[in-house]
GROMACS .gro file of C-alpha atoms in nm:
model
  458
    1MET     CA    1   3.032   8.179  14.035
    2SER     CA    2   3.223   7.966  13.787
    3THR     CA    3   3.431   8.059  13.485
    4THR     CA    4   3.347   7.904  13.149
    5ASP     CA    5   3.663   7.818  12.952
    6THR     CA    6   3.608   7.712  12.593
    7LEU     CA    7   3.916   7.564  12.428
    8GLU     CA    8   3.921   7.540  12.052
    9THR     CA    9   4.200   7.397  11.839
   10ASN     CA   10   4.144   7.545  11.495
   11PRO     CA   11   4.478   7.675  11.361
   12ALA     CA   12   4.485   8.044  11.278
   13SER     CA   13   4.729   8.156  11.013
   14GLY     CA   14   4.950   8.461  11.048
   15THR     CA   15   5.086   8.695  10.785
   16PRO     CA   16   5.437   8.839  10.809
   17ASP     CA   17   5.440   9.214  10.840
   18ASP     CA   18   5.785   9.372  10.865
   19SER     CA   19   5.643   9.722  10.874
   20GLN     CA   20   5.564   9.707  11.243
   21GLY     CA   21   5.711   9.529  11.537
   22HIS     CA   22   5.999   9.552  11.769
   23GLU     CA   23   6.332   9.728  11.787
   24GLY     CA   24   6.665   9.552  11.827
   25HIS     CA   25   6.749   9.406  12.165
   26ASP     CA   26   7.027   9.593  12.337
   27HIS     CA   27   7.220   9.831  12.118
   28ASP     CA   28   7.174  10.188  12.009
   29HIS     CA   29   7.222  10.168  11.635
   30ASN     CA   30   6.857  10.265  11.572
   31HIS     CA   31   6.853  10.041  11.267
   32GLU     CA   32   6.487   9.946  11.204
   33HIS     CA   33   6.526   9.572  11.151
   34GLN     CA   34   6.169   9.535  11.270
   35HIS     CA   35   5.921   9.256  11.233
   36GLY     CA   36   5.555   9.233  11.316
   37PRO     CA   37   5.364   8.951  11.483
   38VAL     CA   38   5.374   8.648  11.256
   39LEU     CA   39   5.253   8.295  11.320
   40ASN     CA   40   5.327   7.958  11.168
   41PRO     CA   41   4.987   7.793  11.111
   42GLU     CA   42   5.144   7.448  11.155
   43CYS     CA   43   5.214   7.516  11.523
   44THR     CA   44   4.941   7.765  11.612
   45ARG     CA   45   4.646   7.704  11.842
   46GLU     CA   46   4.344   7.910  11.936
   47LEU     CA   47   4.206   7.965  12.284
   48VAL     CA   48   3.865   8.112  12.365
   49LEU     CA   49   3.789   8.230  12.720
   50ASP     CA   50   3.457   8.353  12.859
   51VAL     CA   51   3.436   8.505  13.208
   52PRO     CA   52   3.091   8.551  13.372
   53ALA     CA   53   2.956   8.904  13.411
   54GLU     CA   54   2.957   8.874  13.791
   55GLU     CA   55   3.335   8.822  13.802
   56VAL     CA   56   3.389   9.103  13.552
   57SER     CA   57   3.184   9.343  13.766
   58LYS     CA   58   3.373   9.236  14.077
   59ALA     CA   59   3.706   9.305  13.903
   60PHE     CA   60   3.584   9.650  13.790
   61ARG     CA   61   3.478   9.732  14.146
   62ASN     CA   62   3.810   9.623  14.297
   63VAL     CA   63   4.023   9.812  14.045
   64THR     CA   64   3.803  10.125  14.068
   65ARG     CA   65   3.824  10.127  14.449
   66ASN     CA   66   4.201  10.107  14.429
   67TYR     CA   67   4.206  10.408  14.195
   68GLN     CA   68   3.972  10.597  14.429
   69LYS     CA   69   4.209  10.530  14.715
   70TYR     CA   70   4.519  10.673  14.544
   71ALA     CA   71   4.384  10.906  14.274
   72LYS     CA   72   4.492  11.271  14.296
   73LEU     CA   73   4.267  11.504  14.099
   74PRO     CA   74   4.226  11.884  14.124
   75GLY     CA   75   3.935  11.984  14.348
   76PHE     CA   76   3.922  11.657  14.543
   77ARG     CA   77   4.095  11.544  14.856
   78PRO     CA   78   4.306  11.223  14.827
   79GLY     CA   79   4.081  10.920  14.866
   80LYS     CA   80   3.763  11.125  14.824
   81VAL     CA   81   3.729  11.130  14.444
   82PRO     CA   82   3.377  11.009  14.346
   83GLU     CA   83   3.359  10.668  14.176
   84ALA     CA   84   3.194  10.812  13.864
   85VAL     CA   85   3.477  11.065  13.823
   86VAL     CA   86   3.742  10.796  13.866
   87ARG     CA   87   3.572  10.568  13.613
   88ARG     CA   88   3.551  10.849  13.360
   89ARG     CA   89   3.902  10.988  13.419
   90PHE     CA   90   4.085  10.653  13.428
   91ALA     CA   91   3.859  10.447  13.197
   92ASN     CA   92   4.139  10.306  12.981
   93GLU     CA   93   4.370  10.230  13.274
   94ILE     CA   94   4.092  10.058  13.470
   95ARG     CA   95   3.990   9.849  13.171
   96LYS     CA   96   4.349   9.734  13.116
   97GLU     CA   97   4.394   9.638  13.482
   98VAL     CA   98   4.067   9.443  13.477
   99ILE     CA   99   4.190   9.248  13.176
  100ASP     CA  100   4.528   9.188  13.340
  101SER     CA  101   4.361   9.062  13.657
  102LEU     CA  102   4.124   8.821  13.480
  103LEU     CA  103   4.307   8.676  13.182
  104PRO     CA  104   4.671   8.567  13.249
  105ASP     CA  105   4.591   8.291  13.498
  106ARG     CA  106   4.300   8.167  13.290
  107PHE     CA  107   4.513   8.169  12.976
  108SER     CA  108   4.787   7.969  13.152
  109LYS     CA  109   4.529   7.719  13.281
  110GLY     CA  110   4.372   7.683  12.935
  111VAL     CA  111   4.709   7.622  12.772
  112GLN     CA  112   4.802   7.373  13.045
  113GLU     CA  113   4.482   7.179  12.976
  114LEU     CA  114   4.581   7.162  12.610
  115GLY     CA  115   4.908   7.001  12.718
  116ILE     CA  116   5.131   7.221  12.504
  117ARG     CA  117   5.414   7.470  12.567
  118PRO     CA  118   5.338   7.817  12.429
  119VAL     CA  119   5.607   8.044  12.284
  120GLY     CA  120   5.596   8.413  12.206
  121GLN     CA  121   5.311   8.645  12.293
  122PRO     CA  122   4.948   8.546  12.227
  123GLN     CA  123   4.764   8.759  11.971
  124VAL     CA  124   4.415   8.867  12.069
  125THR     CA  125   4.174   8.847  11.776
  126GLU     CA  126   3.852   8.916  11.969
  127LEU     CA  127   3.804   9.099  12.297
  128THR     CA  128   3.487   9.218  12.468
  129VAL     CA  129   3.510   9.363  12.818
  130GLU     CA  130   3.247   9.587  12.977
  131ASP     CA  131   3.134   9.627  13.337
  132GLY     CA  132   2.828   9.413  13.395
  133GLN     CA  133   2.884   9.205  13.079
  134PRO     CA  134   3.066   8.871  13.029
  135LEU     CA  135   3.427   8.908  12.921
  136HIS     CA  136   3.498   8.730  12.592
  137VAL     CA  137   3.842   8.684  12.440
  138ARG     CA  138   3.973   8.482  12.150
  139ALA     CA  139   4.353   8.455  12.116
  140VAL     CA  140   4.592   8.264  11.893
  141PHE     CA  141   4.941   8.162  11.997
  142GLU     CA  142   5.229   7.948  11.882
  143TYR     CA  143   5.351   7.641  12.066
  144LEU     CA  144   5.644   7.405  12.053
  145PRO     CA  145   5.545   7.109  11.834
  146ASP     CA  146   5.592   6.751  11.945
  147PHE     CA  147   5.836   6.555  11.732
  148SER     CA  148   6.031   6.233  11.750
  149ILE     CA  149   6.405   6.218  11.813
  150GLU     CA  150   6.420   5.841  11.777
  151GLY     CA  151   6.758   5.736  11.641
  152TYR     CA  152   6.938   6.061  11.724
  153ASP     CA  153   7.227   5.864  11.867
  154GLN     CA  154   7.275   5.696  11.529
  155VAL     CA  155   7.333   6.024  11.343
  156VAL     CA  156   7.705   6.051  11.272
  157VAL     CA  157   7.933   6.273  11.066
  158ASP     CA  158   8.305   6.252  10.994
  159LYS     CA  159   8.523   6.353  11.288
  160PRO     CA  160   8.858   6.477  11.151
  161SER     CA  161   9.179   6.432  11.344
  162VAL     CA  162   9.281   6.722  11.565
  163ASP     CA  163   9.650   6.631  11.550
  164VAL     CA  164   9.879   6.901  11.413
  165THR     CA  165  10.060   6.772  11.103
  166ASP     CA  166  10.428   6.838  11.025
  167GLU     CA  167  10.321   7.042  10.722
  168GLU     CA  168  10.089   7.261  10.932
  169PHE     CA  169  10.361   7.315  11.190
  170ALA     CA  170  10.620   7.402  10.926
  171HIS     CA  171  10.378   7.651  10.768
  172GLU     CA  172  10.313   7.814  11.106
  173MET     CA  173  10.683   7.850  11.179
  174ARG     CA  174  10.741   7.993  10.831
  175GLN     CA  175  10.471   8.256  10.893
  176LEU     CA  176  10.631   8.335  11.228
  177ARG     CA  177  10.966   8.392  11.062
  178GLU     CA  178  10.810   8.603  10.786
  179SER     CA  179  10.638   8.821  11.046
  180ARG     CA  180  10.985   8.922  11.166
  181ALA     CA  181  11.135   8.970  10.819
  182VAL     CA  182  11.311   9.299  10.743
  183VAL     CA  183  11.377   9.470  10.410
  184GLU     CA  184  11.740   9.572  10.367
  185PRO     CA  185  11.909   9.763  10.081
  186VAL     CA  186  12.120   9.568   9.829
  187GLU     CA  187  12.465   9.731   9.823
  188GLU     CA  188  12.616   9.552   9.522
  189ASP     CA  189  12.589   9.698   9.172
  190ARG     CA  190  12.348   9.468   8.993
  191ALA     CA  191  12.013   9.453   8.813
  192ILE     CA  192  11.679   9.364   8.972
  193VAL     CA  193  11.605   8.991   8.982
  194GLU     CA  194  11.304   8.781   9.079
  195GLY     CA  195  11.234   8.806   9.452
  196ASP     CA  196  11.385   9.156   9.490
  197TRP     CA  197  11.190   9.453   9.617
  198ALA     CA  198  11.220   9.755   9.391
  199GLU     CA  199  11.188  10.097   9.551
  200ILE     CA  200  11.023  10.322   9.294
  201SER     CA  201  10.849  10.655   9.244
  202TYR     CA  202  10.585  10.678   8.975
  203THR     CA  203  10.306  10.871   8.808
  204GLY     CA  204  10.036  10.710   8.598
  205LYS     CA  205   9.781  10.820   8.344
  206MET     CA  206   9.471  10.627   8.249
  207THR     CA  207   9.445  10.605   7.873
  208GLU     CA  208   9.064  10.623   7.887
  209ASP     CA  209   9.013  10.948   8.078
  210GLY     CA  210   9.356  11.110   8.104
  211GLN     CA  211   9.369  11.140   8.483
  212ALA     CA  212   9.741  11.221   8.496
  213ASP     CA  213   9.753  11.306   8.867
  214ALA     CA  214   9.513  11.041   8.991
  215ILE     CA  215   9.784  10.773   9.027
  216ALA     CA  216  10.116  10.858   9.186
  217GLY     CA  217  10.352  10.727   9.451
  218GLU     CA  218  10.683  10.807   9.618
  219ASP     CA  219  10.933  10.554   9.751
  220SER     CA  220  10.696  10.263   9.701
  221LEU     CA  221  10.817   9.904   9.739
  222VAL     CA  222  10.717   9.650   9.471
  223GLU     CA  223  10.796   9.280   9.507
  224VAL     CA  224  10.922   9.163   9.170
  225GLY     CA  225  10.750   8.834   9.094
  226GLY     CA  226  10.536   8.861   9.406
  227LYS     CA  227  10.189   8.703   9.410
  228ASP     CA  228  10.027   9.042   9.468
  229THR     CA  229  10.228   9.223   9.198
  230VAL     CA  230  10.073   9.281   8.857
  231GLU     CA  231  10.270   9.076   8.604
  232ALA     CA  232  10.337   9.380   8.385
  233PHE     CA  233  10.526   9.549   8.671
  234THR     CA  234  10.738   9.237   8.722
  235GLN     CA  235  10.823   9.227   8.351
  236PHE     CA  236  10.942   9.586   8.312
  237LEU     CA  237  11.119   9.601   8.650
  238ARG     CA  238  11.308   9.275   8.605
  239GLY     CA  239  11.660   9.359   8.478
  240ALA     CA  240  11.636   9.731   8.561
  241LYS     CA  241  11.896   9.911   8.773
  242PRO     CA  242  11.873  10.196   9.028
  243GLY     CA  243  11.876  10.535   8.855
  244GLN     CA  244  11.687  10.413   8.548
  245GLU     CA  245  11.366  10.576   8.433
  246LEU     CA  246  11.111  10.351   8.268
  247ASN     CA  247  10.790  10.387   8.072
  248ALA     CA  248  10.536  10.108   8.081
  249GLU     CA  249  10.176  10.033   7.995
  250VAL     CA  250   9.993   9.822   8.254
  251ILE     CA  251   9.658   9.654   8.190
  252TYR     CA  252   9.491   9.571   8.521
  253PRO     CA  253   9.277   9.257   8.553
  254ALA     CA  254   8.902   9.294   8.600
  255ASP     CA  255   8.921   9.147   8.953
  256TYR     CA  256   9.203   9.373   9.071
  257PRO     CA  257   9.151   9.454   9.444
  258GLU     CA  258   9.152   9.833   9.389
  259ALA     CA  259   8.817   9.911   9.228
  260LYS     CA  260   8.921  10.223   9.037
  261LEU     CA  261   9.190  10.025   8.849
  262GLN     CA  262   8.983   9.719   8.762
  263GLY     CA  263   9.008   9.652   8.388
  264LYS     CA  264   9.189   9.984   8.330
  265THR     CA  265   9.497  10.053   8.119
  266VAL     CA  266   9.750  10.288   8.281
  267VAL     CA  267  10.065  10.438   8.127
  268TYR     CA  268  10.335  10.481   8.392
  269ASP     CA  269  10.652  10.687   8.423
  270VAL     CA  270  10.868  10.504   8.676
  271ALA     CA  271  11.194  10.603   8.843
  272VAL     CA  272  11.387  10.313   9.001
  273LYS     CA  273  11.540  10.435   9.329
  274ALA     CA  274  11.694  10.126   9.487
  275ILE     CA  275  11.695   9.748   9.517
  276LYS     CA  276  11.603   9.591   9.847
  277LYS     CA  277  11.600   9.235   9.974
  278ARG     CA  278  11.358   9.084  10.225
  279MET     CA  279  11.559   8.901  10.489
  280ILE     CA  280  11.378   8.624  10.681
  281PRO     CA  281  11.547   8.531  11.011
  282GLU     CA  282  11.667   8.178  11.079
  283LEU     CA  283  11.521   7.965  11.356
  284THR     CA  284  11.767   7.997  11.641
  285ASP     CA  285  11.762   8.034  12.018
  286GLU     CA  286  11.826   8.406  11.971
  287PHE     CA  287  11.525   8.436  11.740
  288ALA     CA  288  11.306   8.263  12.001
  289LYS     CA  289  11.424   8.495  12.279
  290GLU     CA  290  11.358   8.803  12.064
  291LEU     CA  291  10.996   8.693  12.017
  292GLY     CA  292  10.916   8.697  12.387
  293ASN     CA  293  10.946   8.501  12.706
  294TYR     CA  294  11.096   8.188  12.553
  295GLU     CA  295  11.408   8.018  12.693
  296SER     CA  296  11.512   7.853  12.368
  297LEU     CA  297  11.402   7.751  12.019
  298ASP     CA  298  11.275   7.420  12.159
  299ASP     CA  299  11.063   7.612  12.411
  300LEU     CA  300  10.920   7.832  12.135
  301GLN     CA  301  10.839   7.537  11.909
  302SER     CA  302  10.679   7.344  12.194
  303ARG     CA  303  10.450   7.634  12.283
  304VAL     CA  304  10.366   7.708  11.920
  305ARG     CA  305  10.268   7.345  11.869
  306GLU     CA  306  10.057   7.354  12.186
  307HIS     CA  307   9.883   7.675  12.069
  308MET     CA  308   9.819   7.521  11.727
  309ALA     CA  309   9.677   7.204  11.884
  310ASN     CA  310   9.431   7.404  12.095
  311ARG     CA  311   9.331   7.620  11.800
  312LYS     CA  312   9.284   7.320  11.569
  313ARG     CA  313   9.087   7.131  11.833
  314ARG     CA  314   8.846   7.422  11.876
  315SER     CA  315   8.814   7.471  11.501
  316VAL     CA  316   8.760   7.103  11.420
  317GLU     CA  317   8.512   7.064  11.705
  318ALA     CA  318   8.310   7.370  11.598
  319GLU     CA  319   8.301   7.265  11.231
  320THR     CA  320   8.212   6.905  11.317
  321LYS     CA  321   7.932   7.015  11.549
  322ASP     CA  322   7.793   7.239  11.274
  323ARG     CA  323   7.786   6.942  11.036
  324LEU     CA  324   7.627   6.725  11.304
  325PHE     CA  325   7.357   6.986  11.366
  326ALA     CA  326   7.291   7.006  10.991
  327ALA     CA  327   7.257   6.625  10.976
  328LEU     CA  328   7.013   6.622  11.269
  329VAL     CA  329   6.806   6.904  11.119
  330ASP     CA  330   6.798   6.718  10.786
  331LYS     CA  331   6.686   6.394  10.953
  332TYR     CA  332   6.402   6.534  11.164
  333GLN     CA  333   6.145   6.739  10.976
  334PHE     CA  334   5.907   6.941  11.192
  335PRO     CA  335   5.752   7.291  11.188
  336VAL     CA  336   5.891   7.564  11.411
  337PRO     CA  337   5.716   7.866  11.563
  338GLU     CA  338   5.767   8.176  11.353
  339SER     CA  339   5.824   8.388  11.663
  340LEU     CA  340   6.136   8.182  11.742
  341VAL     CA  341   6.258   8.222  11.385
  342GLN     CA  342   6.211   8.599  11.397
  343ASP     CA  343   6.393   8.619  11.732
  344GLN     CA  344   6.681   8.420  11.585
  345ILE     CA  345   6.695   8.653  11.284
  346ASP     CA  346   6.714   8.943  11.530
  347THR     CA  347   7.003   8.772  11.707
  348ARG     CA  348   7.189   8.713  11.380
  349LEU     CA  349   7.137   9.073  11.271
  350GLU     CA  350   7.255   9.198  11.610
  351ARG     CA  351   7.577   9.001  11.571
  352GLY     CA  352   7.626   9.132  11.219
  353LEU     CA  353   7.562   9.493  11.318
  354ARG     CA  354   7.803   9.472  11.608
  355ALA     CA  355   8.068   9.338  11.373
  356LEU     CA  356   8.002   9.626  11.130
  357ALA     CA  357   8.020   9.876  11.417
  358ALA     CA  358   8.352   9.727  11.525
  359GLN     CA  359   8.476   9.777  11.168
  360GLY     CA  360   8.383  10.145  11.181
  361MET     CA  361   8.030  10.165  11.036
  362ASN     CA  362   7.837  10.447  11.201
  363THR     CA  363   7.469  10.474  11.293
  364GLU     CA  364   7.378  10.680  10.985
  365GLN     CA  365   7.529  10.419  10.753
  366MET     CA  366   7.341  10.143  10.935
  367ARG     CA  367   7.011  10.323  10.885
  368LYS     CA  368   7.064  10.299  10.510
  369LEU     CA  369   7.089   9.919  10.514
  370ASP     CA  370   6.803   9.728  10.353
  371PHE     CA  371   6.683   9.539  10.659
  372GLY     CA  372   6.394   9.377  10.473
  373ARG     CA  373   6.641   9.214  10.235
  374LEU     CA  374   6.877   9.127  10.521
  375ARG     CA  375   6.597   8.955  10.714
  376ILE     CA  376   6.507   8.746  10.410
  377ALA     CA  377   6.871   8.651  10.356
  378GLN     CA  378   6.903   8.534  10.718
  379ARG     CA  379   6.584   8.330  10.726
  380ASP     CA  380   6.703   7.984  10.615
  381SER     CA  381   6.998   7.990  10.855
  382ALA     CA  382   6.774   8.112  11.137
  383VAL     CA  383   6.523   7.829  11.080
  384ALA     CA  384   6.807   7.574  11.088
  385GLU     CA  385   6.944   7.722  11.411
  386VAL     CA  386   6.602   7.716  11.580
  387LYS     CA  387   6.551   7.352  11.479
  388ALA     CA  388   6.899   7.257  11.604
  389ASN     CA  389   6.831   7.427  11.938
  390LEU     CA  390   6.497   7.249  11.980
  391LEU     CA  391   6.657   6.914  11.893
  392LEU     CA  392   6.937   6.972  12.144
  393GLU     CA  393   6.682   7.058  12.413
  394ARG     CA  394   6.494   6.734  12.349
  395ILE     CA  395   6.815   6.530  12.343
  396ALA     CA  396   6.932   6.697  12.666
  397GLU     CA  397   6.604   6.591  12.829
  398LYS     CA  398   6.648   6.236  12.700
  399GLU     CA  399   7.010   6.218  12.818
  400GLY     CA  400   6.938   6.381  13.153
  401VAL     CA  401   7.183   6.667  13.087
  402THR     CA  402   7.171   6.933  13.356
  403ILE     CA  403   7.365   7.247  13.447
  404SER     CA  404   7.472   7.274  13.808
  405ASP     CA  405   7.467   7.600  14.001
  406ASP     CA  406   7.849   7.589  14.005
  407GLU     CA  407   7.861   7.564  13.625
  408LEU     CA  408   7.620   7.854  13.590
  409ASP     CA  409   7.812   8.056  13.846
  410LYS     CA  410   8.138   8.000  13.658
  411GLU     CA  411   7.980   8.128  13.338
  412LEU     CA  412   7.846   8.437  13.514
  413HIS     CA  413   8.185   8.518  13.665
  414LEU     CA  414   8.338   8.494  13.317
  415ALA     CA  415   8.065   8.718  13.172
  416ALA     CA  416   8.119   8.970  13.453
  417LEU     CA  417   8.491   8.985  13.377
  418GLN     CA  418   8.430   9.030  13.005
  419SER     CA  419   8.167   9.302  13.054
  420ARG     CA  420   8.353   9.464  13.346
  421GLU     CA  421   8.026   9.458  13.539
  422PRO     CA  422   8.016   9.363  13.909
  423TYR     CA  423   7.914   8.999  13.948
  424GLU     CA  424   7.622   9.065  14.184
  425THR     CA  425   7.488   9.343  13.960
  426LEU     CA  426   7.506   9.119  13.654
  427ARG     CA  427   7.339   8.827  13.830
  428GLN     CA  428   7.054   9.045  13.962
  429ARG     CA  429   6.996   9.201  13.620
  430LEU     CA  430   6.986   8.862  13.450
  431THR     CA  431   6.755   8.726  13.719
  432ASP     CA  432   6.513   9.016  13.673
  433ASP     CA  433   6.496   9.000  13.293
  434GLY     CA  434   6.492   8.620  13.259
  435GLY     CA  435   6.844   8.610  13.119
  436LEU     CA  436   6.964   8.368  13.385
  437ALA     CA  437   6.728   8.096  13.262
  438ARG     CA  438   6.832   8.160  12.901
  439ILE     CA  439   7.200   8.126  12.989
  440ARG     CA  440   7.131   7.800  13.171
  441GLU     CA  441   6.945   7.665  12.868
  442GLN     CA  442   7.226   7.773  12.635
  443LEU     CA  443   7.485   7.601  12.856
  444LYS     CA  444   7.270   7.288  12.855
  445ARG     CA  445   7.258   7.288  12.474
  446GLU     CA  446   7.634   7.337  12.454
  447LYS     CA  447   7.692   7.053  12.700
  448THR     CA  448   7.462   6.826  12.500
  449ALA     CA  449   7.640   6.915  12.176
  450SER     CA  450   7.975   6.830  12.336
  451LEU     CA  451   7.837   6.496  12.455
  452LEU     CA  452   7.724   6.409  12.101
  453TYR     CA  453   8.058   6.523  11.959
  454GLU     CA  454   8.260   6.308  12.199
  455ARG     CA  455   8.052   6.002  12.103
  456LEU     CA  456   8.129   6.040  11.731
  457PRO     CA  457   8.364   5.769  11.602
  458ALA     CA  458   8.713   5.904  11.532
   0.00000   0.00000   0.00000
């Protein structure tokens, strides 16, 4: 008996529904950034399948017999449960297995005949399945659209120099010296001048609400004239001497880093304890040796310059690739499956949540986040990333970019080291869940991006 496959191509639109859908991928924050099945009508197709009643009945018989063989029910010996009892007791399970035995291969064949590549899970809009009756199913699914990449090799962006300038090197060495600076007391009898550090104790009272004890400090260091010092402090400390007691009114700017002081006026009682000077070490061989395993100042400077060159190269390459991706996305306009966009939003939220967790945010705090608003905020970036990935895949195909087993193996060994998971365990897990193929595709995209970057005119 033959199967009748009816293929229809009328697009079916989907409506976003964030109230239902899936949990996050692989963390335990329990955050509810869920999304429901949504479809982009511009890359959605419909497939209708009809299976003759004879084949449906045959599938029901086969599945039922299998249940009879293994079913264990009170009052019946194993393998001796009557067919009618099995059908009644396991009706839902049998029906599901019948569907699973009849539809996947037919769906794959139908999609193959359409000549398109489906993404995401198909959504069943009609389903009729009864023993002795034809099976009828109507499903909609998204697919990867066809689009031109003609002229991709003509898309160029500026490629900045990766050479470390003398100014950048001097700034780096200055920061290195400042990281080893020490604050030492000034022994001579003199007044505070610009650049000194005043050691003070203080109490402050807000003129608006009279919180006398809310602001206080002991043995605090204030850099007179420093970029982070409120100008009023610099003014009343400049010219003061240790042992003096001062009164001052300080008006804090509206953008002051400490929220409770923003725009506030505070009256301070200040006792000047001492004057200190920040001493920055000179660049000498001794300084280099104190920093670590450096033989001399020349050795230190050479390795600092090498570190800076590597850091700048990575930074410039990453920024240039981002601009190149943006230019490619801007040049080629095409629709993208909504399921890919939603998956990319998930990925972006996962990254953000992990960063928040690393900064100390707990699970309860994460539950209070407005994930609906966060998903909306991530959407434009997610669409751009999906488009860039699809473009890179097409360009990789055009350029014949491949990832060898050795390249994949190297990446897996690195991942195993980072995750402290045995290599064989990691590889098997990724093979089972499809992660190995995803890693290979990601490596291929990265290799393609590097190829395009290297071709950019300097």
